[in-house]
Every structure is written in structure tokens, then in C-alpha cells.
Short mmCIF file of C-alpha atoms in Angstrom, two decimals:
data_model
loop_
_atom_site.label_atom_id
_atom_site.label_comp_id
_atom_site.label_asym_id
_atom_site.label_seq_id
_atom_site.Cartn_x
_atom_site.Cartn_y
_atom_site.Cartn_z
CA UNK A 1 20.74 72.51 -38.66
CA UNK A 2 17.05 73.21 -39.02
CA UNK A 3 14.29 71.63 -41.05
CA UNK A 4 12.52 73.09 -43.67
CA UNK A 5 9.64 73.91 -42.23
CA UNK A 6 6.69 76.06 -44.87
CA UNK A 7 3.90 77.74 -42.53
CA UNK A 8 1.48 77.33 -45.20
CA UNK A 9 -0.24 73.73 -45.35
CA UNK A 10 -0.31 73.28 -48.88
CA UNK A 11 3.23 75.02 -49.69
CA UNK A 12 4.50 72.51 -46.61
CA UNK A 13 2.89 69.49 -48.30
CA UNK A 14 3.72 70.62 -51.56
CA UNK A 15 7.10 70.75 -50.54
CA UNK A 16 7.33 67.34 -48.62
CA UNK A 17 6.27 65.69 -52.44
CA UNK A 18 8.64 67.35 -54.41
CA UNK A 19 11.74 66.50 -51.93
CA UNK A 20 10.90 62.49 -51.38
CA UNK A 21 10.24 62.40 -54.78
CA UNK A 22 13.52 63.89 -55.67
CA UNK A 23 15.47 61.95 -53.28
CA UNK A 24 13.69 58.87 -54.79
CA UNK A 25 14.83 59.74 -58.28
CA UNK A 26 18.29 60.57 -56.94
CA UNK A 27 18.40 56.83 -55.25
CA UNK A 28 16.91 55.32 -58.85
CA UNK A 29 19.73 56.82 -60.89
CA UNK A 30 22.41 55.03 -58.54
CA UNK A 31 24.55 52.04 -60.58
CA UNK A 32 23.67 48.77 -58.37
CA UNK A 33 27.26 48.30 -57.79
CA UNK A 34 27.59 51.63 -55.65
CA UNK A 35 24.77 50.58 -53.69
CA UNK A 36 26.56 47.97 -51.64
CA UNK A 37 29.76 48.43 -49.18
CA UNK A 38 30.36 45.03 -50.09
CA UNK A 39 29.98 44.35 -53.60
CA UNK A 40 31.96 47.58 -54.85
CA UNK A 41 35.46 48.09 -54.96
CA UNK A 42 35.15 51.68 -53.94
CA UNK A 43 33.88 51.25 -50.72
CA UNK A 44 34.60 54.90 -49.17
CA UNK A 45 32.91 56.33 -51.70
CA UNK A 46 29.96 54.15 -51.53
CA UNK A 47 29.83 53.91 -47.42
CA UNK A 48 30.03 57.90 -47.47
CA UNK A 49 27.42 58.09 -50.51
CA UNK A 50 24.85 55.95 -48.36
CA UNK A 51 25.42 57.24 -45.46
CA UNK A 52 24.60 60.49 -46.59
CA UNK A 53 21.30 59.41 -48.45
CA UNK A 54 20.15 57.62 -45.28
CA UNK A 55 20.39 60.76 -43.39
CA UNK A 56 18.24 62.32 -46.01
CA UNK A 57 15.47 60.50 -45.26
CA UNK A 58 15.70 61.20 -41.74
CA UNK A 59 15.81 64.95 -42.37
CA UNK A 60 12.97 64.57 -44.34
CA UNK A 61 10.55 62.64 -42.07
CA UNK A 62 11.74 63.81 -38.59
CA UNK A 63 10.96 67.28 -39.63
CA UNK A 64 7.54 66.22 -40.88
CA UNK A 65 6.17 64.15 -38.12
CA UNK A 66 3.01 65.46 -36.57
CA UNK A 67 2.64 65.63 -32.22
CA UNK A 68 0.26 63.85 -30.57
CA UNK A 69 -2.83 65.79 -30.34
CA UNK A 70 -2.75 65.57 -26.80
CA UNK A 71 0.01 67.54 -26.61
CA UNK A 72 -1.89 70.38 -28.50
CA UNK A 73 -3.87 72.66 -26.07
CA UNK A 74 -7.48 72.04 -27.25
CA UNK A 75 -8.05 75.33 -28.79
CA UNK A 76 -5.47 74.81 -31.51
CA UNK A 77 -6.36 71.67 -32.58
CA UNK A 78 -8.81 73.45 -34.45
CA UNK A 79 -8.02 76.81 -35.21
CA UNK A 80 -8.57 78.36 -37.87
CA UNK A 81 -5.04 78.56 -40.53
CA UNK A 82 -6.15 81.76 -42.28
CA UNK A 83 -7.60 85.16 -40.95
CA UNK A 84 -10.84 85.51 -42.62
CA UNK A 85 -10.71 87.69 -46.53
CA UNK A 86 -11.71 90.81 -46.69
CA UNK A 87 -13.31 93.29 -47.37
CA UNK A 88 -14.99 93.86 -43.83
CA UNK A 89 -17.88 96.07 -43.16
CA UNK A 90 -17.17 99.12 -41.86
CA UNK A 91 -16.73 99.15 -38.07
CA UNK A 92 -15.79 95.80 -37.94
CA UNK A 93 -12.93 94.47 -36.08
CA UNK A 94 -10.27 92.18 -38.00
CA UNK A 95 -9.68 89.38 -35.71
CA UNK A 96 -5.69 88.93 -34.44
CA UNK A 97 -4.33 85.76 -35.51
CA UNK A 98 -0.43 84.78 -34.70
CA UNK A 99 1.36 82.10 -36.81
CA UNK A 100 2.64 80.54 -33.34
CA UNK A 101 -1.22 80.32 -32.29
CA UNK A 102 -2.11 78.02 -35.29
CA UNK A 103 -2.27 74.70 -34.85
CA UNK A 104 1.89 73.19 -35.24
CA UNK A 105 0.27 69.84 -37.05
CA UNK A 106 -1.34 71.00 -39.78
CA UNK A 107 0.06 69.79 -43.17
CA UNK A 108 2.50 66.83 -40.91
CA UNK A 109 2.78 63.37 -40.97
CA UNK A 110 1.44 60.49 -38.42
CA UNK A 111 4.36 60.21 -36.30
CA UNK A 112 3.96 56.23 -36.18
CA UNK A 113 5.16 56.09 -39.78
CA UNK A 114 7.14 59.12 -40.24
CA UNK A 115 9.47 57.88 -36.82
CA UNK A 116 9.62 54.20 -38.26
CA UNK A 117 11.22 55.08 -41.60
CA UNK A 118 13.26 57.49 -39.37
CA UNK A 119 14.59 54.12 -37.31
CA UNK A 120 14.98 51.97 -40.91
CA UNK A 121 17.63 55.10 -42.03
CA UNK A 122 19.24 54.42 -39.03
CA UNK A 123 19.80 51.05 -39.19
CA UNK A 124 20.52 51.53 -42.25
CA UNK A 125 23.73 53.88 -41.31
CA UNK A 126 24.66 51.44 -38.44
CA UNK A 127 24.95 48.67 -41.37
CA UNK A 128 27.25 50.92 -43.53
CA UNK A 129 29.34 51.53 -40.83
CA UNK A 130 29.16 47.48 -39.86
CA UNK A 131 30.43 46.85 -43.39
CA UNK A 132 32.63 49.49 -43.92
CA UNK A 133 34.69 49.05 -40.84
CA UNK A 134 35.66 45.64 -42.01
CA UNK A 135 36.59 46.78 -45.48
CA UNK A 136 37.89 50.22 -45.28
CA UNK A 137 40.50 51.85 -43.30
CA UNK A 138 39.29 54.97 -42.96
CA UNK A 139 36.07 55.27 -45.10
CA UNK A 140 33.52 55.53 -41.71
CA UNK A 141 35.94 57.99 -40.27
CA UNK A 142 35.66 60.56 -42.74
CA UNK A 143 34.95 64.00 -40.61
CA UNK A 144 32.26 64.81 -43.75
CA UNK A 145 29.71 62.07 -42.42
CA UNK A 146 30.12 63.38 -38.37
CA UNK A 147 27.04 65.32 -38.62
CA UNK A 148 24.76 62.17 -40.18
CA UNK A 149 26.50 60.16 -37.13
CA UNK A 150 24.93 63.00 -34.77
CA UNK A 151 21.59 62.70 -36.80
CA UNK A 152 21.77 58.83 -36.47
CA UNK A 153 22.75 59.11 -32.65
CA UNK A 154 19.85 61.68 -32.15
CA UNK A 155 17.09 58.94 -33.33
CA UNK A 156 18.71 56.29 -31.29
CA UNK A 157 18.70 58.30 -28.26
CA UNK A 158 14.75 59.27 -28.68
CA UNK A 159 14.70 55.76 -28.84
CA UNK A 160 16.56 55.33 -25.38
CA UNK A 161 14.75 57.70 -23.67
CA UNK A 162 11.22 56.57 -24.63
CA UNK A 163 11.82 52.72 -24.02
CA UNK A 164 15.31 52.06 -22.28
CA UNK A 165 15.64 49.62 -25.04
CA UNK A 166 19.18 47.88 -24.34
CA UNK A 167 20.07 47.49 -27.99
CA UNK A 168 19.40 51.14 -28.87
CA UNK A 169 22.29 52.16 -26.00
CA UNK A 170 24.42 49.63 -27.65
CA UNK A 171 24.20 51.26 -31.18
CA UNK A 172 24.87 54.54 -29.64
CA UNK A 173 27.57 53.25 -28.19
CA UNK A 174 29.19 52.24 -31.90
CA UNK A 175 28.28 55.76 -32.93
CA UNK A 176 30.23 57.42 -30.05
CA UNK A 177 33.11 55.05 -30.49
CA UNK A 178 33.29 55.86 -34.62
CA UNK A 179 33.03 59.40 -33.49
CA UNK A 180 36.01 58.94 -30.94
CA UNK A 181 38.06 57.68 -33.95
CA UNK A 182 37.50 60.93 -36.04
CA UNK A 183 38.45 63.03 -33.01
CA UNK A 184 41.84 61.64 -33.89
CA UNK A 185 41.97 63.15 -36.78
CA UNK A 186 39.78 65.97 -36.23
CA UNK A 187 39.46 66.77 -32.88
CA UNK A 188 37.30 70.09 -32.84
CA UNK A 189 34.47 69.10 -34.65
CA UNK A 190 33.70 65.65 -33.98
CA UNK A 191 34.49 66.54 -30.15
CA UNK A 192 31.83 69.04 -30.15
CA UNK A 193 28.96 65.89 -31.67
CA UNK A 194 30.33 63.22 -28.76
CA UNK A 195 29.31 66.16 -26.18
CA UNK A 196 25.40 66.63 -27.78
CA UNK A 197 25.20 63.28 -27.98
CA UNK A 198 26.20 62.80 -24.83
CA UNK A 199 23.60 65.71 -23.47
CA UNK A 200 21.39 63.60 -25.50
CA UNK A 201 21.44 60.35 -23.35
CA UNK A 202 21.52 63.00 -19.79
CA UNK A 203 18.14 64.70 -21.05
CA UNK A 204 15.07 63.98 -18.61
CA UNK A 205 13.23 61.36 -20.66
CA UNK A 206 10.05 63.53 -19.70
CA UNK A 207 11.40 66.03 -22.44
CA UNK A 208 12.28 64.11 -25.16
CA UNK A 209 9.69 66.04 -27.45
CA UNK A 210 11.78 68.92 -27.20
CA UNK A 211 13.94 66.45 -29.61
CA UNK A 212 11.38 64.11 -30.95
CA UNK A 213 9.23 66.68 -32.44
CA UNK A 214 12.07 69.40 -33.21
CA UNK A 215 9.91 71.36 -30.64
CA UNK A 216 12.98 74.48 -30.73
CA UNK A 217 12.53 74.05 -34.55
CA UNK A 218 16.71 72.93 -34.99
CA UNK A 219 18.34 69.85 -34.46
CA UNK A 220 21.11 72.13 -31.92
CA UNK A 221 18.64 73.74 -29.63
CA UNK A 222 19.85 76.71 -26.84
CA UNK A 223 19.43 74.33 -23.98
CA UNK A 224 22.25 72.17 -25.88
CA UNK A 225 24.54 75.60 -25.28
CA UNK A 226 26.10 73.96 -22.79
CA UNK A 227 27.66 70.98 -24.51
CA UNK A 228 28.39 73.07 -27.35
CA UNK A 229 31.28 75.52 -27.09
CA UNK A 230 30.07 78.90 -29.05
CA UNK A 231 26.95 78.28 -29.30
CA UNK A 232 24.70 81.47 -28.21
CA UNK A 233 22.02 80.54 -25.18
CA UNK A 234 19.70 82.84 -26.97
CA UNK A 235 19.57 81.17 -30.53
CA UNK A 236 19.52 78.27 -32.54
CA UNK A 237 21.22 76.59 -35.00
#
């Protein structure tokens, strides 16, 4: 799972636009009655449907949010995007410039907004599943929303890590117990989320940018390879 990520400022802000706007439009065309668990008689459908659209809007902010520029050596925070056009004069020397040199925030969001609408899709998700569990028998155990549960349970735990906030293990703790209930009916997969998640919650809160800022540039990093059978140390995913 990786984020979209354009080098290019423009083509990555570009991009940002068009998708929120298109996940807004997608959100508009909805019926009101398959926008509530509760109200609507289908509520699998609607609990998967919501779900899903709440994990959107993580992807798209968590993989736009900016790092604090004190975490950006000094000499990137302004460096130059482009090589400068040619033609040169003759003799001259075209400077070197190296895409992982530029500076990693150019064209992202503040991370104070882009993190807070990441933590309103996730209580968002924990609400579906609130509702769903009372009015559904197996609508929140579908093994199709196991990856947005991992998603969900990957904000939550940034959210552990940073401020040991007691409510934060507690929803993590519903995630890993709707997780356990899939297992029974789909062991492989949803085995293989419970054991990143719970790498998650062992991380040394001292790296949590490696997650918070998608620092590895996919949501199932190498140094996860250990609590993910088949993944390859050497790549991501």
C-alpha cells in the first residue's frame, strides 16, 4: 500500500485537488438513507460503503501531510526543485541535483490539519463499527474492510505513541478484537494485520515518523518484515 506521491509540486498539488474533489462528489451523490448504519435497512452494505470512504480520506491526507521543518536538514528546506534551463555557456558545469536531495515538503499539507481530518475518519470508522455491531451479524467482519481496520489502527497507534492517550489504546483495542473475529473466518489475512498492528504499538515512540510521515514511502515498510510473513526485508509494499 503506498500513497500517491507526484515529485513535481504542481502535478502533486494538482493531483491532491482533483482526488478530494472527486471523493467529495462521490460522497454528494450518496442517497441520505445509505449514509447511516442506523437509519437503512441494508446496514452491511452501508457500514462497508462508509467504512471504505472514511479510509479514503485518510489515504488522502496522511500521504499529504508535510514534516516539521525541523526535521529537514537546513539545506533542503530551501533547495532549489528544478536544475537550472539551459542552454549553458560553453565550459560550464551543469550542477547535479538528486530528486531525494530536494526538499520532501514541497507541494504538502500542514500536518496540524491534514492529521486532524486523519483522526475525524477514524472516529468516524470506530462509529460504523459501534453501530454496526449492534445491528449486523456479520457486516463489520467482512475480510474486504481488514485493510481500512489496519489504516484506522495505524492512526490510532501514532496517536498512542505520541501522547499515551488512554482512550486511543482502548479504540485499538476494538480494532484488534473486530480483527480477531475475521480471523475466524479468514485466518491468513486478517492474522497477518493483528501482527502490524501489533508491531505498531511495540515501535520506539522516538520513531513514530517513520509511520507518521510515511517516511519508507508505504504504509508496510521493510522493518515491518518481521510481523509480516513474505514480506521481502529489502522492499516495500
Amino acid at each position: 500500500m503506498k500513497p500517491y506521491r507526484p515529485v513535481d509540486p504542481a502535478a502533486r498539488e494538482r493531483e491532491f485537488r482533483s482526488l478530494k474533489t472527486s471523493l467529495a462528489c462521490f460522497r454528494a451523490a450518496i442517497p441520505l438513507e445509505l449514509r447511516s448504519v442506523i437509519e437503512s435497512t441494508e446496514h452491511t452494505a452501508v457500514a462497508q460503503l462508509q467504512t471504505l470512504l472514511q479510509c479514503s480520506v485518510i489515504l488522502l491526507h496522511h500521504g499529504s501531510m508535510a514534516k516539521p521543518a525541523a526535521s529537514i536538514p537546513t539545506v533542503l528546506q530551501s533547495y532549489p526543485y528544478r536544475p537550472p534551463a539551459g542552454p549553458f555557456p560553453q565550459g560550464y558545469n551543469t550542477p547535479s541535483f538528486s530528486t531525494s536531495a530536494w526538499n520532501p515538503n514541497i507541494g504538502m499539507r500542514e500536518e496540524s490539519q491534514s492529521f486532524a481530518l486523519c483522526q475525524s475518519a477514524v472516529q468516524g470508522i470506530l462509529s460504523t463499527i459501534k453501530e454496526t455491531i449492534d445491528l449486523a451479524e456479520t457486516g463489520p467482519y467482512n475480510p474486504f474492510v481488514t485493510p481500512a481496520y489496519f489504516i484506522c489502527a495505524r492512526i490510532l497507534c501514532i496517536r498512542w505513541l505520541e501522547t499515551r492517550d488512554p482512550q486511543a489504546k482502548e479504540d485499538i483495542d476494538l480494532i484488534l478484537l473486530m480483527i480477531d473475529r475475521i480471523s475466524e473466518l479468514w485466518g491468513g489475512v486478517a492474522g497477518k494485520y493483528k501482527e502490524l498492528i501489533q508491531w505498531d504499538l511495540q515501535r520506539d515512540p522516538t520513531t513514530v515518523s517513520l509511520i507518521k510521515y510515511l517516511e519508507g514511502g508505504a504504509y508496510i515498510g521493510p522493518e515491518c518484515a518481521p510481523a509480516y510473513v513474505g514480506i521481502n526485508p529489502d522492499s516495500t509494499c
